[in-house]
Amino acid sequence: MVQSSASDVFLIQSVGILPAGAVAPNFTLHVTPDQTLALSDLLGHPVILAFYPADWSPVCGDQIALYNEILPEFRKFGAELLGVSVDGAWCHDAFAQNRHLHFPLLADFEPK
């Protein structure tokens, strides 16, 4: 579930889609069923948010696998990679294990 403040929601509604390189409003999403990650936890690091529709779809699976392969390039720049989709944390866990992913997948299970 997304946890954001009223000012974050207002920002998104008043600005619309944020351009590349813009500062994203803070949010908190589940990484596992009992662990969350807030964007503010990564303050001071470049963050790459990779939004994708679903874990097990062929195109998305290939896209996420490609990100996993080039992850060392992102890390050379101190960047953190986060995958975000509407799948639940349990689904993400199975998908990440199956694809041997080395970055967190965030569950935006109740998108707004």
PDB file of N, CA, C and O in Angstrom, residues 1 5 14 21 29 31 37 41 50 58 66 76 79 81 94 100 103 108-109 111:
ATOM      1  N   MET A   1       0.843  -1.172   0.000  1.00  0.00           N
ATOM      2  CA  MET A   1       0.000   0.000   0.000  1.00  0.00           C
ATOM      3  C   MET A   1       0.885   1.232   0.000  1.00  0.00           C
ATOM      4  O   MET A   1       1.842   1.332   0.745  1.00  0.00           O
ATOM      5  N   SER A   5       1.885  11.537   2.122  1.00  0.00           N
ATOM      6  CA  SER A   5       1.225  12.623   2.832  1.00  0.00           C
ATOM      7  C   SER A   5       0.283  13.343   1.887  1.00  0.00           C
ATOM      8  O   SER A   5       0.338  13.190   0.667  1.00  0.00           O
ATOM      9  N   SER A  14      -1.377  18.124  -8.861  1.00  0.00           N
ATOM     10  CA  SER A  14      -1.229  19.456  -9.435  1.00  0.00           C
ATOM     11  C   SER A  14      -0.164  19.493 -10.525  1.00  0.00           C
ATOM     12  O   SER A  14      -0.261  20.283 -11.450  1.00  0.00           O
ATOM     13  N   GLY A  21      14.332  12.990 -14.131  1.00  0.00           N
ATOM     14  CA  GLY A  21      15.263  13.793 -13.339  1.00  0.00           C
ATOM     15  C   GLY A  21      14.603  14.622 -12.260  1.00  0.00           C
ATOM     16  O   GLY A  21      15.286  15.218 -11.437  1.00  0.00           O
ATOM     17  N   LEU A  29       6.531   1.615   0.239  1.00  0.00           N
ATOM     18  CA  LEU A  29       5.911   0.421  -0.344  1.00  0.00           C
ATOM     19  C   LEU A  29       6.541  -0.827   0.261  1.00  0.00           C
ATOM     20  O   LEU A  29       7.664  -0.788   0.762  1.00  0.00           O
ATOM     21  N   VAL A  31       8.474  -4.260   0.345  1.00  0.00           N
ATOM     22  CA  VAL A  31       9.504  -5.016  -0.353  1.00  0.00           C
ATOM     23  C   VAL A  31       9.250  -6.504  -0.108  1.00  0.00           C
ATOM     24  O   VAL A  31       9.433  -7.336  -0.989  1.00  0.00           O
ATOM     25  N   LEU A  37       9.963  -0.129   2.331  1.00  0.00           N
ATOM     26  CA  LEU A  37      11.056   0.753   1.947  1.00  0.00           C
ATOM     27  C   LEU A  37      10.442   2.085   1.570  1.00  0.00           C
ATOM     28  O   LEU A  37       9.482   2.130   0.799  1.00  0.00           O
ATOM     29  N   ASP A  41      14.408   6.716   2.482  1.00  0.00           N
ATOM     30  CA  ASP A  41      15.491   5.887   3.028  1.00  0.00           C
ATOM     31  C   ASP A  41      16.731   5.959   2.149  1.00  0.00           C
ATOM     32  O   ASP A  41      17.832   5.638   2.600  1.00  0.00           O
ATOM     33  N   ALA A  50      12.049   1.736 -11.858  1.00  0.00           N
ATOM     34  CA  ALA A  50      11.672   0.994 -13.054  1.00  0.00           C
ATOM     35  C   ALA A  50      10.248   0.477 -12.876  1.00  0.00           C
ATOM     36  O   ALA A  50      10.026  -0.530 -12.208  1.00  0.00           O
ATOM     37  N   PRO A  58       5.884 -11.940 -20.340  1.00  0.00           N
ATOM     38  CA  PRO A  58       7.142 -12.174 -21.070  1.00  0.00           C
ATOM     39  C   PRO A  58       7.976 -10.913 -21.294  1.00  0.00           C
ATOM     40  O   PRO A  58       9.175 -10.913 -21.063  1.00  0.00           O
ATOM     41  N   LEU A  66      17.035  -7.692 -17.930  1.00  0.00           N
ATOM     42  CA  LEU A  66      18.043  -6.806 -18.515  1.00  0.00           C
ATOM     43  C   LEU A  66      18.553  -5.811 -17.485  1.00  0.00           C
ATOM     44  O   LEU A  66      19.761  -5.578 -17.375  1.00  0.00           O
ATOM     45  N   LYS A  76      27.966   1.581 -10.309  1.00  0.00           N
ATOM     46  CA  LYS A  76      29.199   2.363 -10.490  1.00  0.00           C
ATOM     47  C   LYS A  76      28.966   3.836 -10.193  1.00  0.00           C
ATOM     48  O   LYS A  76      29.875   4.548  -9.788  1.00  0.00           O
ATOM     49  N   ALA A  79      23.992   4.510  -7.894  1.00  0.00           N
ATOM     50  CA  ALA A  79      22.539   4.536  -8.076  1.00  0.00           C
ATOM     51  C   ALA A  79      21.887   3.278  -7.520  1.00  0.00           C
ATOM     52  O   ALA A  79      22.433   2.183  -7.613  1.00  0.00           O
ATOM     53  N   LEU A  81      18.573   0.844  -7.813  1.00  0.00           N
ATOM     54  CA  LEU A  81      17.524   0.450  -8.741  1.00  0.00           C
ATOM     55  C   LEU A  81      16.384  -0.173  -7.961  1.00  0.00           C
ATOM     56  O   LEU A  81      16.598  -1.063  -7.135  1.00  0.00           O
ATOM     57  N   ALA A  94       8.648 -14.514  -5.308  1.00  0.00           N
ATOM     58  CA  ALA A  94       8.787 -15.691  -6.182  1.00  0.00           C
ATOM     59  C   ALA A  94       9.449 -15.307  -7.505  1.00  0.00           C
ATOM     60  O   ALA A  94      10.339 -16.014  -7.991  1.00  0.00           O
ATOM     61  N   HIS A 100      16.576 -14.559 -10.269  1.00  0.00           N
ATOM     62  CA  HIS A 100      17.849 -14.265  -9.591  1.00  0.00           C
ATOM     63  C   HIS A 100      18.144 -12.764  -9.581  1.00  0.00           C
ATOM     64  O   HIS A 100      19.255 -12.326  -9.903  1.00  0.00           O
ATOM     65  N   PHE A 103      18.044  -6.703  -6.907  1.00  0.00           N
ATOM     66  CA  PHE A 103      17.539  -5.393  -6.510  1.00  0.00           C
ATOM     67  C   PHE A 103      16.098  -5.573  -6.038  1.00  0.00           C
ATOM     68  O   PHE A 103      15.434  -6.543  -6.410  1.00  0.00           O
ATOM     69  N   ASP A 108       3.309  -2.061  -5.331  1.00  0.00           N
ATOM     70  CA  ASP A 108       2.304  -0.993  -5.323  1.00  0.00           C
ATOM     71  C   ASP A 108       0.960  -1.656  -5.568  1.00  0.00           C
ATOM     72  O   ASP A 108       0.291  -1.455  -6.577  1.00  0.00           O
ATOM     73  N   PHE A 109       0.599  -2.519  -4.617  1.00  0.00           N
ATOM     74  CA  PHE A 109      -0.542  -3.428  -4.748  1.00  0.00           C
ATOM     75  C   PHE A 109      -1.877  -2.695  -4.800  1.00  0.00           C
ATOM     76  O   PHE A 109      -2.830  -3.195  -5.332  1.00  0.00           O
ATOM     77  N   PRO A 111      -2.637   0.603  -6.193  1.00  0.00           N
ATOM     78  CA  PRO A 111      -2.264   1.860  -6.849  1.00  0.00           C
ATOM     79  C   PRO A 111      -3.378   2.893  -6.752  1.00  0.00           C
ATOM     80  O   PRO A 111      -4.547   2.537  -6.737  1.00  0.00           O
TER      81      PRO A 111
END
